[in-house]
Amino acid sequence: MDVSAEAKRIMAVSISKLYASRAQRGGMRLHRSLLLSVVMRSARDLYHSACLAKEREELGTAHLVQVTPEEGAMDTTASGEQVEVEVSQVEPESPLTPTIQEPMSSDSDAAQGACKTRTFIGKETVEDKENRSPVSPDRHSRKRRGKASVAPDFLPSKRARLSLELGEERVLRTGRRTCCRAGDAFTTLSLNSNRAIAAF
Amino acid sequence: MAGAGGGGNDVQWCFSQVKGAIDDDVAEADIISTVEFNHSGELLATGDKGGRVVIFQQELESKNQPQCRGEYNVYSTFQSHEPEFDYLKSLEIEEKINKIRWLPQKNAAQFLLSTNDKTIKLWKISERDKRPEGYNLKEEDGRYRDPTTVTTLRVPVFQPMDLMVEASPRRVFANAHTYHINSISVNSDCETYLSADDLRINLWNLEITDRSFNIVDIKPVNMEELTEVITAAEFHPNQCNTFVYSSSKGTIRLCDMRASALCDQHSKLFEEPEDPSNRSFFSEIISSISDVKFSHSGRYMMTRDYLSVKIWDLNMESRPVETYQVHEYLRSKLCSLYENDCIFDKFECCWNGNDSVVMTGSYNNFFRMFDRGYRQDVTLEASRESSKPRSVLKPRKVCTGGKRKKDEISVDSLDFNKKILHTAWHPQDNIIAVATTNNLYIFQDKL
């Protein structure tokens, strides 16, 4: 399908740009990363809804459906999700969700607008964990299971990224902080002087 | 006010000067990153990727040719910013000058603010054209005379010397921005200025470097919920309590500092409803505002997004009063422009002195002017080919489809590596400065 091929291509381009921006001089640009992840999300959502529509057509016969042809795409999307979470740490709302709402009334997660792909084994359906919506119970286990489950070496883990962000805040609050937030100054007078000049 | 004309009616633009290397092999450090006239228009400053600032000064009109405007010649060159390293994040801080803003002149010296991604500096540019000579106790070269040879008293007197222009950093405003600074703007009170990064805007006093006040903070508690960033900010030209900031979602917020110390709540929100028929993967990117500029009068403001320029009346938030398409023919090429990164280009825009004409850049070294009164627009090109002195620039035209006429350029022939991101208009005269990748073109209207 033309639309899904286009969406897949845009997803791949977006991911490669996000990776490339990590090596950029001056560090990752927040604005650019945000825009890239917005485009990638839109493309991903559209691609998944296109997949879903296609699978629906095939559902009618209730055959065993091999998802091998799509695993290649899933590889990209899985790592794309990892990149999205770990690299840019932005998950803006997808503006295209109104147009690609899937009528998955049986599934409460449908409200999130995320597309689910299912591996059909006989008549059972097993949820594809990597493309689950964010509110599912074990959202912290985003790591893929399966043959390509190991994340690439050059990707730092999510934990390391979070501690870096926290570390940045701690250091910036002490000593070299020169930014003063007027509101905070009044409410935090009782706290030590370092925190009183915390910008955020 | 000289030069009421603009893009249309009867104004003809002529080549005046070009600054910069001629060869096509562009050194990255020479890429011009900002252009700004000072308040009188006598000085023109450029900043480049190598962290240097070059200031040009307009020569006085010669008495022999009163009709000719003076040329701009190099007045001062200095290294404003150096590359730095953030050891905590293991990141290099680029020395590229993102913005230059002049302070209104108060005495013989000139002052400007220049900023890179993290640090703002206040530079004093002063002239020295005389020096004291005839010291009693030391020779002209500075060596002290043997005291026994000093038998008379003489007092040094100032003697004329060759003009020397000195640039010295008077203030360094550092360590206040976590994200990359995109704008600085001097307040009309001439005492304060703002600096804006992706998520925060800080207010500074020009005299105080170790403290700034945060006045806007749009950073969400959870960064995963981030949906928009600040792309530009500017103080109102007359009202020292008012400033605006634009966002990556195409909105502009006007804030009043009298309302509260923290201006997270806007006073006005300017937003145009999106045209659903134009929806695509890239709608969000092309709606991101790359520049916002108040008119000199303070009544209007102009925004630039990827494909258009919009003029907003500060009294009407629901939609712009005027919209000008810069290069609508690119709308069908957005996917390719996304792949080659051009869609992320941040074009600036500027007003002429009496707010009747606006100007912005495009690709293929084209730049566009829109005359608001006459409802005319023109496309001109900054190129070496049309750079004979006082030669009139011929309007260019892009062929959008069908049969290409003579002298038209087809969309596919446009050179997307030749982009004009930075332009400036003299505050009082019809003189414009247009920056191509590494050259600065100066054009003026035909007198």
XYZ file of C-alpha atoms in Angstrom, chain A residues 6-7 9-10 13-14 17 25-32 34-36 38-39 42-43 46 85 89-93 95-96 139 158 164-165 167-169 171-172 176-183 199-200, chain B residues 83 88-89 91-92 94-95 117 174-176 178-180 198-200 202 210-217 219 223-224 226-229 231 248 261-262 264 279 281-282 284-285 288 335 338-339 341 344 346:
100
model
C 5.455 6.159 2.561
C 4.822 6.134 6.295
C 9.958 5.387 4.813
C 9.318 8.549 6.791
C 14.236 8.631 7.845
C 13.121 10.164 11.144
C 17.936 11.659 11.757
C 28.164 19.358 17.485
C 26.543 21.367 20.237
C 24.447 18.474 21.410
C 20.927 17.416 20.566
C 18.636 20.252 19.678
C 15.415 19.986 21.600
C 13.307 21.709 18.944
C 14.571 19.529 16.150
C 10.667 17.306 19.083
C 9.703 17.864 15.462
C 11.379 14.633 14.369
C 6.246 14.236 16.091
C 6.695 13.257 12.462
C 2.453 10.393 12.977
C 4.092 8.117 10.473
C -0.509 5.841 10.209
C 11.935 7.212 24.783
C 12.345 11.821 25.867
C 9.450 13.494 24.183
C 6.112 11.927 23.518
C 3.861 14.606 22.225
C 0.272 13.817 21.357
C -2.075 15.213 16.007
C -3.255 12.661 13.514
C 5.122 -0.410 30.506
C 16.881 4.767 29.954
C 21.897 12.337 33.811
C 18.896 14.663 33.751
C 22.373 15.047 37.874
C 22.153 18.065 35.622
C 19.464 19.574 37.816
C 24.606 20.479 39.689
C 22.829 23.414 38.173
C 26.909 28.188 39.347
C 23.229 28.818 39.128
C 22.640 32.361 38.136
C 18.989 32.177 37.278
C 16.466 33.282 39.846
C 12.783 32.571 39.633
C 10.889 35.306 41.408
C 8.025 33.124 42.579
C 15.500 28.020 38.275
C 13.175 25.119 38.030
C 34.011 26.950 21.435
C 29.153 17.426 32.782
C 27.211 16.555 29.677
C 28.941 18.263 24.958
C 30.669 20.875 22.935
C 29.227 25.852 19.622
C 30.738 29.266 19.181
C 23.848 28.748 22.496
C 26.563 32.936 31.510
C 25.137 29.795 33.074
C 21.494 30.714 32.913
C 19.987 24.753 30.097
C 18.748 24.653 26.535
C 19.945 26.450 23.444
C 13.732 26.289 23.989
C 11.839 26.181 27.245
C 12.589 29.308 29.256
C 15.091 34.993 31.360
C 25.383 36.944 38.186
C 21.625 36.887 38.362
C 18.692 36.792 36.018
C 14.978 36.348 36.544
C 13.087 33.563 34.900
C 9.861 34.983 33.490
C 8.593 32.166 31.301
C 9.014 28.461 31.882
C 9.137 22.936 30.746
C 9.614 15.789 29.711
C 7.782 13.047 27.900
C 6.604 18.058 25.989
C 4.599 19.237 23.017
C 6.042 22.592 22.091
C 9.141 24.724 22.508
C 11.295 29.438 19.035
C 6.961 25.435 17.500
C 6.369 38.081 38.001
C 5.994 34.758 36.242
C 3.558 31.548 32.241
C -2.858 18.401 6.718
C 2.926 14.477 8.118
C 4.804 17.732 8.076
C 3.515 20.572 12.513
C 7.011 21.287 11.242
C 6.625 26.118 13.592
C 8.858 15.048 1.915
C 12.327 16.712 5.130
C 14.840 14.197 3.888
C 16.808 18.690 6.226
C 14.172 22.628 9.439
C 14.886 28.843 10.181
